[in-house]
PDB file of C-alpha atoms in Angstrom:
ATOM      1  CA  ARG A   1     243.231 -72.034 247.101  1.00 48.00           C
ATOM      2  CA  GLN A   2     246.763 -71.976 245.658  1.00 49.00           C
ATOM      3  CA  LEU A   3     245.267 -71.814 242.161  1.00 46.00           C
ATOM      4  CA  ARG A   4     243.175 -68.768 243.069  1.00 47.00           C
ATOM      5  CA  LEU A   5     246.226 -67.134 244.618  1.00 47.00           C
ATOM      6  CA  MET A   6     248.223 -67.760 241.465  1.00 52.00           C
ATOM      7  CA  GLN A   7     245.404 -66.349 239.299  1.00 46.00           C
ATOM      8  CA  SER A   8     245.270 -63.234 241.489  1.00 48.00           C
ATOM      9  CA  ILE A   9     249.023 -62.731 241.164  1.00 50.00           C
ATOM     10  CA  ILE A  10     248.827 -63.085 237.358  1.00 45.00           C
ATOM     11  CA  ILE A  11     245.945 -60.583 237.119  1.00 43.00           C
ATOM     12  CA  LEU A  12     247.701 -58.114 239.425  1.00 46.00           C
ATOM     13  CA  SER A  13     250.894 -58.382 237.373  1.00 51.00           C
ATOM     14  CA  ALA A  14     248.965 -57.727 234.162  1.00 46.00           C
ATOM     15  CA  VAL A  15     247.255 -54.666 235.669  1.00 39.00           C
ATOM     16  CA  LEU A  16     250.546 -53.270 236.965  1.00 44.00           C
ATOM     17  CA  GLY A  17     252.158 -53.870 233.583  1.00 49.00           C
ATOM     18  CA  ARG A  18     249.406 -51.995 231.744  1.00 43.00           C
ATOM     19  CA  THR A  19     249.483 -49.188 234.322  1.00 41.00           C
ATOM     20  CA  GLY A  20     253.239 -48.850 233.978  1.00 46.00           C
ATOM     21  CA  GLY A  21     252.927 -48.678 230.214  1.00 44.00           C
ATOM     22  CA  LEU A  22     250.193 -46.069 230.484  1.00 35.00           C
ATOM     23  CA  LEU A  23     252.270 -43.940 232.855  1.00 37.00           C
ATOM     24  CA  SER A  24     255.185 -44.224 230.448  1.00 40.00           C
ATOM     25  CA  VAL A  25     253.011 -42.982 227.591  1.00 31.00           C
ATOM     26  CA  LEU A  26     251.533 -40.162 229.655  1.00 33.00           C
ATOM     27  CA  SER A  27     254.997 -39.020 230.677  1.00 36.00           C
ATOM     28  CA  ASP A  28     255.646 -38.196 227.036  1.00 37.00           C
ATOM     29  CA  PHE A  29     252.876 -35.602 227.061  1.00 35.00           C
ATOM     30  CA  GLY A  30     254.869 -32.636 228.339  1.00 39.00           C
ATOM     31  CA  PRO A  31     254.998 -29.064 227.011  1.00 47.00           C
ATOM     32  CA  PRO A  32     255.165 -29.170 223.201  1.00 53.00           C
ATOM     33  CA  ASP A  33     258.414 -28.332 221.438  1.00 59.00           C
ATOM     34  CA  LEU A  34     258.260 -24.926 219.795  1.00 61.00           C
ATOM     35  CA  THR A  35     258.983 -26.193 216.299  1.00 64.00           C
ATOM     36  CA  ILE A  36     257.654 -25.608 212.811  1.00 61.00           C
ATOM     37  CA  PRO A  37     256.125 -28.606 211.021  1.00 64.00           C
ATOM     38  CA  THR A  38     257.695 -29.663 207.730  1.00 67.00           C
ATOM     39  CA  ILE A  39     255.173 -29.943 204.905  1.00 69.00           C
ATOM     40  CA  GLU A  40     256.524 -31.165 201.584  1.00 77.00           C
ATOM     41  CA  GLY A  41     255.876 -28.746 198.735  1.00 81.00           C
ATOM     42  CA  TRP A  42     255.111 -25.755 200.962  1.00 81.00           C
ATOM     43  CA  LYS A  43     257.656 -23.206 202.173  1.00 76.00           C
ATOM     44  CA  PRO A  44     257.031 -21.876 205.696  1.00 72.00           C
ATOM     45  CA  VAL A  45     256.787 -18.110 205.908  1.00 73.00           C
ATOM     46  CA  GLY A  46     259.078 -17.917 208.904  1.00 63.00           C
ATOM     47  CA  ASP A  47     258.483 -19.404 212.338  1.00 68.00           C
ATOM     48  CA  ALA A  48     255.159 -20.324 213.870  1.00 76.00           C
ATOM     49  CA  ILE A  49     253.352 -17.721 215.962  1.00 84.00           C
ATOM     50  CA  PHE A  50     253.412 -18.902 219.561  1.00 82.00           C
ATOM     51  CA  GLY A  51     251.082 -18.129 222.433  1.00 81.00           C
ATOM     52  CA  PRO A  52     252.168 -16.636 225.769  1.00 74.00           C
ATOM     53  CA  GLN A  53     255.140 -18.354 227.354  1.00 64.00           C
ATOM     54  CA  TYR A  54     254.237 -17.813 231.001  1.00 57.00           C
ATOM     55  CA  GLU A  55     253.388 -20.895 233.035  1.00 47.00           C
ATOM     56  CA  ASP A  56     249.920 -22.456 232.708  1.00 58.00           C
ATOM     57  CA  SER A  57     248.774 -19.899 230.153  1.00 63.00           C
ATOM     58  CA  GLN A  58     246.764 -22.454 228.104  1.00 83.00           C
ATOM     59  CA  VAL A  59     245.103 -19.858 225.930  1.00 90.00           C
ATOM     60  CA  PHE A  60     244.947 -22.480 223.138  1.00 92.00           C
ATOM     61  CA  LEU A  61     246.138 -20.027 220.499  1.00 93.00           C
ATOM     62  CA  GLY A  62     245.259 -21.289 217.041  1.00 93.00           C
ATOM     63  CA  THR A  63     242.235 -23.470 217.739  1.00 94.00           C
ATOM     64  CA  ASP A  64     240.977 -21.716 214.620  1.00 97.00           C
ATOM     65  CA  VAL A  65     242.672 -19.289 212.228  1.00 97.00           C
ATOM     66  CA  ALA A  66     241.815 -17.101 209.260  1.00 98.00           C
ATOM     67  CA  LEU A  67     244.074 -15.427 206.707  1.00 96.00           C
ATOM     68  CA  SER A  68     243.670 -12.267 204.656  1.00 96.00           C
ATOM     69  CA  ALA A  69     243.634 -12.650 200.874  1.00 96.00           C
ATOM     70  CA  ASN A  70     247.149 -11.186 200.524  1.00 92.00           C
ATOM     71  CA  GLY A  71     248.566 -13.375 203.312  1.00 91.00           C
ATOM     72  CA  LEU A  72     249.829 -10.416 205.346  1.00 91.00           C
ATOM     73  CA  ARG A  73     247.311 -10.621 208.196  1.00 94.00           C
ATOM     74  CA  VAL A  74     246.514 -13.596 210.441  1.00 95.00           C
ATOM     75  CA  ILE A  75     243.489 -13.867 212.716  1.00 97.00           C
ATOM     76  CA  ALA A  76     244.073 -16.425 215.481  1.00 97.00           C
ATOM     77  CA  ALA A  77     241.555 -17.598 218.071  1.00 97.00           C
ATOM     78  CA  ALA A  78     242.618 -18.027 221.693  1.00 94.00           C
ATOM     79  CA  PRO A  79     239.477 -19.276 223.466  1.00 95.00           C
ATOM     80  CA  GLY A  80     241.302 -20.228 226.675  1.00 92.00           C
ATOM     81  CA  THR A  81     242.187 -16.611 227.441  1.00 91.00           C
ATOM     82  CA  ASP A  82     241.074 -15.522 230.917  1.00 89.00           C
ATOM     83  CA  ASP A  83     239.662 -12.185 231.979  1.00 83.00           C
ATOM     84  CA  GLY A  84     242.323  -9.529 232.447  1.00 74.00           C
ATOM     85  CA  ASP A  85     241.880  -9.265 236.222  1.00 74.00           C
ATOM     86  CA  GLY A  86     241.641 -13.026 236.702  1.00 71.00           C
ATOM     87  CA  SER A  87     238.017 -12.905 237.827  1.00 79.00           C
ATOM     88  CA  ALA A  88     236.740 -15.186 235.044  1.00 86.00           C
ATOM     89  CA  PHE A  89     238.208 -18.067 233.072  1.00 88.00           C
ATOM     90  CA  ASP A  90     238.013 -18.930 229.365  1.00 91.00           C
ATOM     91  CA  THR A  91     236.408 -15.628 228.420  1.00 93.00           C
ATOM     92  CA  GLY A  92     238.135 -15.907 225.050  1.00 94.00           C
ATOM     93  CA  ALA A  93     239.995 -13.593 222.705  1.00 95.00           C
ATOM     94  CA  VAL A  94     241.122 -13.272 219.109  1.00 96.00           C
ATOM     95  CA  HIS A  95     244.540 -11.902 218.152  1.00 95.00           C
ATOM     96  CA  VAL A  96     245.293  -9.978 214.972  1.00 96.00           C
ATOM     97  CA  PHE A  97     248.817 -10.398 213.586  1.00 93.00           C
ATOM     98  CA  GLN A  98     250.343  -8.267 210.822  1.00 91.00           C
ATOM     99  CA  GLN A  99     253.447  -9.061 208.805  1.00 86.00           C
ATOM    100  CA  HIS A 100     256.064  -6.293 208.989  1.00 76.00           C
ATOM    101  CA  ALA A 101     259.388  -5.642 207.315  1.00 59.00           C
ATOM    102  CA  THR A 102     261.347  -5.422 210.572  1.00 50.00           C
ATOM    103  CA  ASN A 103     261.465  -7.616 213.648  1.00 41.00           C
ATOM    104  CA  LYS A 104     259.230  -6.050 216.296  1.00 41.00           C
ATOM    105  CA  GLY A 105     260.336  -8.643 218.859  1.00 45.00           C
ATOM    106  CA  ASP A 106     258.125  -9.947 221.626  1.00 49.00           C
ATOM    107  CA  ASN A 107     254.522  -8.758 221.872  1.00 52.00           C
ATOM    108  CA  ASP A 108     253.349  -9.508 225.386  1.00 54.00           C
ATOM    109  CA  GLY A 109     254.660 -13.031 225.030  1.00 50.00           C
ATOM    110  CA  ILE A 110     253.069 -13.582 221.612  1.00 54.00           C
ATOM    111  CA  SER A 111     255.478 -13.115 218.732  1.00 49.00           C
ATOM    112  CA  SER A 112     257.420 -14.624 215.864  1.00 51.00           C
ATOM    113  CA  SER A 113     260.439 -13.348 213.953  1.00 47.00           C
ATOM    114  CA  ILE A 114     260.329 -14.683 210.418  1.00 44.00           C
ATOM    115  CA  GLU A 115     261.990 -14.598 207.040  1.00 46.00           C
ATOM    116  CA  GLY A 116     259.490 -13.646 204.383  1.00 45.00           C
ATOM    117  CA  ALA A 117     258.922 -15.341 201.069  1.00 44.00           C
ATOM    118  CA  ASP A 118     261.203 -12.768 199.410  1.00 47.00           C
ATOM    119  CA  GLY A 119     264.055 -13.663 201.783  1.00 45.00           C
ATOM    120  CA  ASN A 120     263.916 -10.379 203.694  1.00 49.00           C
ATOM    121  CA  ALA A 121     263.807 -10.361 207.483  1.00 48.00           C
ATOM    122  CA  THR A 122     260.230  -9.737 208.619  1.00 61.00           C
ATOM    123  CA  ALA A 123     258.129 -10.320 211.709  1.00 75.00           C
ATOM    124  CA  TRP A 124     254.588 -11.115 212.722  1.00 85.00           C
ATOM    125  CA  GLU A 125     253.448  -8.397 215.097  1.00 87.00           C
ATOM    126  CA  ARG A 126     250.348  -8.686 217.244  1.00 90.00           C
ATOM    127  CA  VAL A 127     248.602  -5.443 216.408  1.00 91.00           C
ATOM    128  CA  ASP A 128     245.282  -5.986 218.194  1.00 94.00           C
ATOM    129  CA  SER A 129     243.410  -8.314 220.551  1.00 94.00           C
ATOM    130  CA  LEU A 130     239.631  -8.628 220.499  1.00 96.00           C
ATOM    131  CA  PRO A 131     238.071  -9.783 223.808  1.00 95.00           C
ATOM    132  CA  GLY A 132     235.491 -12.550 223.996  1.00 95.00           C
ATOM    133  CA  PRO A 133     231.902 -12.284 225.286  1.00 94.00           C
ATOM    134  CA  GLY A 134     232.412 -14.006 228.645  1.00 92.00           C
ATOM    135  CA  PRO A 135     233.233 -17.327 230.330  1.00 93.00           C
ATOM    136  CA  SER A 136     232.730 -20.502 228.294  1.00 94.00           C
ATOM    137  CA  THR A 137     232.113 -23.989 229.622  1.00 93.00           C
ATOM    138  CA  VAL A 138     234.454 -25.341 226.903  1.00 93.00           C
ATOM    139  CA  ALA A 139     237.364 -23.330 225.458  1.00 93.00           C
ATOM    140  CA  VAL A 140     236.424 -23.518 221.774  1.00 95.00           C
ATOM    141  CA  SER A 141     235.910 -20.759 219.220  1.00 97.00           C
ATOM    142  CA  SER A 142     235.756 -20.296 215.456  1.00 98.00           C
ATOM    143  CA  VAL A 143     236.920 -17.407 213.262  1.00 98.00           C
ATOM    144  CA  ALA A 144     236.442 -16.059 209.754  1.00 98.00           C
ATOM    145  CA  CYS A 145     237.398 -12.835 208.035  1.00 98.00           C
ATOM    146  CA  ALA A 146     236.712 -10.839 204.902  1.00 98.00           C
ATOM    147  CA  ALA A 147     239.372 -10.586 202.187  1.00 97.00           C
ATOM    148  CA  GLU A 148     241.328  -7.753 203.834  1.00 96.00           C
ATOM    149  CA  ALA A 149     240.738  -9.148 207.366  1.00 97.00           C
ATOM    150  CA  ARG A 150     239.308  -5.828 208.495  1.00 96.00           C
ATOM    151  CA  ARG A 151     235.965  -7.455 209.273  1.00 98.00           C
ATOM    152  CA  VAL A 152     236.295 -10.439 211.598  1.00 98.00           C
ATOM    153  CA  VAL A 153     233.661 -12.869 212.857  1.00 98.00           C
ATOM    154  CA  VAL A 154     234.219 -14.974 215.985  1.00 98.00           C
ATOM    155  CA  GLY A 155     231.977 -17.802 217.159  1.00 98.00           C
ATOM    156  CA  TYR A 156     231.808 -18.854 220.824  1.00 97.00           C
ATOM    157  CA  PRO A 157     229.475 -21.906 220.877  1.00 96.00           C
ATOM    158  CA  PHE A 158     229.893 -22.729 224.574  1.00 95.00           C
ATOM    159  CA  VAL A 159     229.389 -19.364 226.279  1.00 94.00           C
ATOM    160  CA  ALA A 160     227.908 -19.990 229.715  1.00 89.00           C
ATOM    161  CA  ALA A 161     224.142 -19.464 230.136  1.00 86.00           C
ATOM    162  CA  SER A 162     223.541 -19.131 226.388  1.00 89.00           C
ATOM    163  CA  GLY A 163     223.122 -21.202 223.264  1.00 93.00           C
ATOM    164  CA  GLY A 164     226.282 -19.673 221.815  1.00 96.00           C
ATOM    165  CA  LYS A 165     227.325 -16.233 220.596  1.00 97.00           C
ATOM    166  CA  VAL A 166     228.896 -14.769 217.464  1.00 98.00           C
ATOM    167  CA  GLN A 167     230.815 -11.486 217.574  1.00 98.00           C
ATOM    168  CA  ILE A 168     231.217  -9.323 214.474  1.00 98.00           C
ATOM    169  CA  TRP A 169     234.170  -6.939 214.629  1.00 98.00           C
ATOM    170  CA  GLU A 170     234.895  -4.056 212.251  1.00 96.00           C
ATOM    171  CA  GLU A 171     238.211  -2.223 212.008  1.00 96.00           C
ATOM    172  CA  GLU A 172     237.846   1.544 211.718  1.00 92.00           C
ATOM    173  CA  THR A 173     240.845   3.403 210.339  1.00 88.00           C
ATOM    174  CA  THR A 174     241.870   7.047 210.144  1.00 86.00           C
ATOM    175  CA  ASN A 175     244.919   8.704 208.643  1.00 84.00           C
ATOM    176  CA  THR A 176     246.872   8.158 211.854  1.00 84.00           C
ATOM    177  CA  ASP A 177     245.240   5.331 213.799  1.00 87.00           C
ATOM    178  CA  SER A 178     242.909   2.347 213.746  1.00 88.00           C
ATOM    179  CA  SER A 179     240.604   0.694 216.251  1.00 93.00           C
ATOM    180  CA  TRP A 180     238.162  -2.207 216.366  1.00 96.00           C
ATOM    181  CA  LEU A 181     234.422  -1.771 216.901  1.00 96.00           C
ATOM    182  CA  LEU A 182     232.180  -4.621 218.054  1.00 97.00           C
ATOM    183  CA  GLU A 183     229.507  -4.065 215.431  1.00 95.00           C
ATOM    184  CA  GLU A 184     227.048  -6.702 216.631  1.00 96.00           C
ATOM    185  CA  THR A 185     226.708  -9.863 218.722  1.00 97.00           C
ATOM    186  CA  LEU A 186     224.385 -12.590 217.444  1.00 97.00           C
ATOM    187  CA  SER A 187     223.104 -15.316 219.759  1.00 95.00           C
ATOM    188  CA  MET A 188     220.649 -18.151 220.329  1.00 91.00           C
ATOM    189  CA  PRO A 189     218.769 -18.450 223.626  1.00 83.00           C
ATOM    190  CA  SER A 190     218.715 -22.244 223.935  1.00 84.00           C
ATOM    191  CA  GLU A 191     221.654 -24.665 223.980  1.00 86.00           C
ATOM    192  CA  SER A 192     222.501 -25.100 220.317  1.00 94.00           C
ATOM    193  CA  TRP A 193     226.297 -24.599 219.948  1.00 96.00           C
ATOM    194  CA  PHE A 194     225.557 -21.494 217.873  1.00 97.00           C
ATOM    195  CA  GLY A 195     228.840 -20.291 216.361  1.00 97.00           C
ATOM    196  CA  PHE A 196     230.521 -23.709 216.269  1.00 97.00           C
ATOM    197  CA  ALA A 197     231.566 -22.852 212.698  1.00 98.00           C
ATOM    198  CA  VAL A 198     231.415 -19.496 210.908  1.00 98.00           C
ATOM    199  CA  ASP A 199     232.209 -18.332 207.393  1.00 98.00           C
ATOM    200  CA  LEU A 200     232.258 -14.926 205.747  1.00 98.00           C
ATOM    201  CA  THR A 201     232.220 -13.959 202.081  1.00 98.00           C
ATOM    202  CA  ALA A 202     235.265 -12.170 200.679  1.00 97.00           C
ATOM    203  CA  ASP A 203     233.411  -8.834 200.621  1.00 97.00           C
ATOM    204  CA  GLY A 204     232.279  -9.383 204.221  1.00 97.00           C
ATOM    205  CA  GLU A 205     228.607  -8.877 203.442  1.00 97.00           C
ATOM    206  CA  TYR A 206     227.252 -12.396 204.006  1.00 98.00           C
ATOM    207  CA  LEU A 207     227.816 -14.595 207.050  1.00 98.00           C
ATOM    208  CA  ALA A 208     227.022 -18.278 207.652  1.00 98.00           C
ATOM    209  CA  VAL A 209     226.761 -19.633 211.208  1.00 98.00           C
ATOM    210  CA  SER A 210     226.303 -23.254 212.251  1.00 97.00           C
ATOM    211  CA  ALA A 211     224.475 -24.545 215.322  1.00 96.00           C
ATOM    212  CA  PRO A 212     225.048 -28.340 215.390  1.00 95.00           C
ATOM    213  CA  LEU A 213     222.849 -28.929 218.436  1.00 93.00           C
ATOM    214  CA  ASN A 214     219.910 -26.763 217.401  1.00 92.00           C
ATOM    215  CA  ALA A 215     216.627 -28.713 217.667  1.00 88.00           C
ATOM    216  CA  GLY A 216     218.660 -31.847 218.254  1.00 87.00           C
ATOM    217  CA  ARG A 217     219.632 -32.170 214.590  1.00 89.00           C
ATOM    218  CA  GLY A 218     221.681 -29.070 213.772  1.00 94.00           C
ATOM    219  CA  SER A 219     221.155 -25.992 211.635  1.00 95.00           C
ATOM    220  CA  VAL A 220     222.895 -23.341 209.544  1.00 97.00           C
ATOM    221  CA  GLN A 221     221.804 -19.725 209.356  1.00 96.00           C
ATOM    222  CA  VAL A 222     222.846 -17.106 206.796  1.00 98.00           C
ATOM    223  CA  PHE A 223     222.953 -13.378 207.620  1.00 98.00           C
ATOM    224  CA  HIS A 224     223.279 -10.284 205.421  1.00 97.00           C
ATOM    225  CA  ARG A 225     224.752  -6.964 206.510  1.00 96.00           C
ATOM    226  CA  GLN A 226     222.203  -4.209 205.911  1.00 93.00           C
ATOM    227  CA  ARG A 227     221.556  -0.651 206.981  1.00 87.00           C
ATOM    228  CA  SER A 228     218.849  -0.397 209.610  1.00 80.00           C
ATOM    229  CA  SER A 229     215.754   1.577 208.620  1.00 75.00           C
ATOM    230  CA  GLU A 230     215.374   2.817 212.197  1.00 76.00           C
ATOM    231  CA  ASP A 231     218.718   4.418 213.059  1.00 73.00           C
ATOM    232  CA  GLU A 232     220.815   4.122 209.860  1.00 75.00           C
ATOM    233  CA  ASN A 233     223.299   1.842 211.649  1.00 85.00           C
ATOM    234  CA  MET A 234     224.472  -1.368 210.045  1.00 88.00           C
ATOM    235  CA  THR A 235     222.843  -4.578 211.267  1.00 93.00           C
ATOM    236  CA  TRP A 236     222.891  -8.273 210.366  1.00 96.00           C
ATOM    237  CA  VAL A 237     219.601  -9.720 209.101  1.00 95.00           C
ATOM    238  CA  SER A 238     218.784 -13.409 208.659  1.00 95.00           C
ATOM    239  CA  VAL A 239     218.425 -14.427 205.008  1.00 96.00           C
ATOM    240  CA  GLY A 240     215.536 -16.808 204.378  1.00 92.00           C
ATOM    241  CA  GLU A 241     214.711 -19.704 206.650  1.00 92.00           C
ATOM    242  CA  VAL A 242     217.090 -21.508 208.940  1.00 93.00           C
ATOM    243  CA  ILE A 243     218.699 -24.442 207.091  1.00 94.00           C
ATOM    244  CA  THR A 244     218.074 -27.778 208.841  1.00 90.00           C
ATOM    245  CA  ALA A 245     218.279 -31.463 208.021  1.00 78.00           C
ATOM    246  CA  ASP A 246     215.130 -33.030 206.573  1.00 68.00           C
ATOM    247  CA  ASP A 247     213.010 -35.561 208.413  1.00 51.00           C
ATOM    248  CA  GLU A 248     215.208 -38.435 207.194  1.00 53.00           C
ATOM    249  CA  GLY A 249     218.239 -36.734 208.747  1.00 51.00           C
ATOM    250  CA  ALA A 250     219.952 -36.222 205.375  1.00 52.00           C
TER     251      ALA A 250
END
């Protein structure tokens, strides 16, 4: 009986020791420091672009990013963004940032003052926000853009009650203003994680979309932007057959 008691004490001590160590490790996981990583051989173009600073925002800014060919425009996903009136969670959004010659300061809590590659004071300004399609069961999204980042594609693979959705946004500009038009939303009816990864050619005319859960083995679909024969509007048409793994799974 004394032996069993001693064994119980030893086991309990071991469990408490592991638990204490685990709690010590978990205590280190607080709010991240707002710092810029140091990468040897690369010069940071100013400070990082941070998400909103209000408590419990958790928009997960930067789960995916895309960059214009000239490096002056950043497209950043924020899939944890909630609906504006708080009625729905993780509806998603994408923010468009433009590099400017002067510091525009804070942009609704999302901003970064930077020093450009030429040494002049510049700033990343959030110039637009593109809302997501609706609540997602998991806050994940993917982004891609054409060379000038005026056509942007956003994948939401975990949109509730769907197999995933892909939004295609087009920036329309005039002499005095610009606005974003949701040109089309592509989707799959069954659970497939459609939009888990997206890619767009530099001219913005061809789009590739992955669906890793489609048919249980995954697929990739390519779309081409064409003018509709019915109403002269632009539409995205699937090119060829859906790409899937062969029967051997290769």
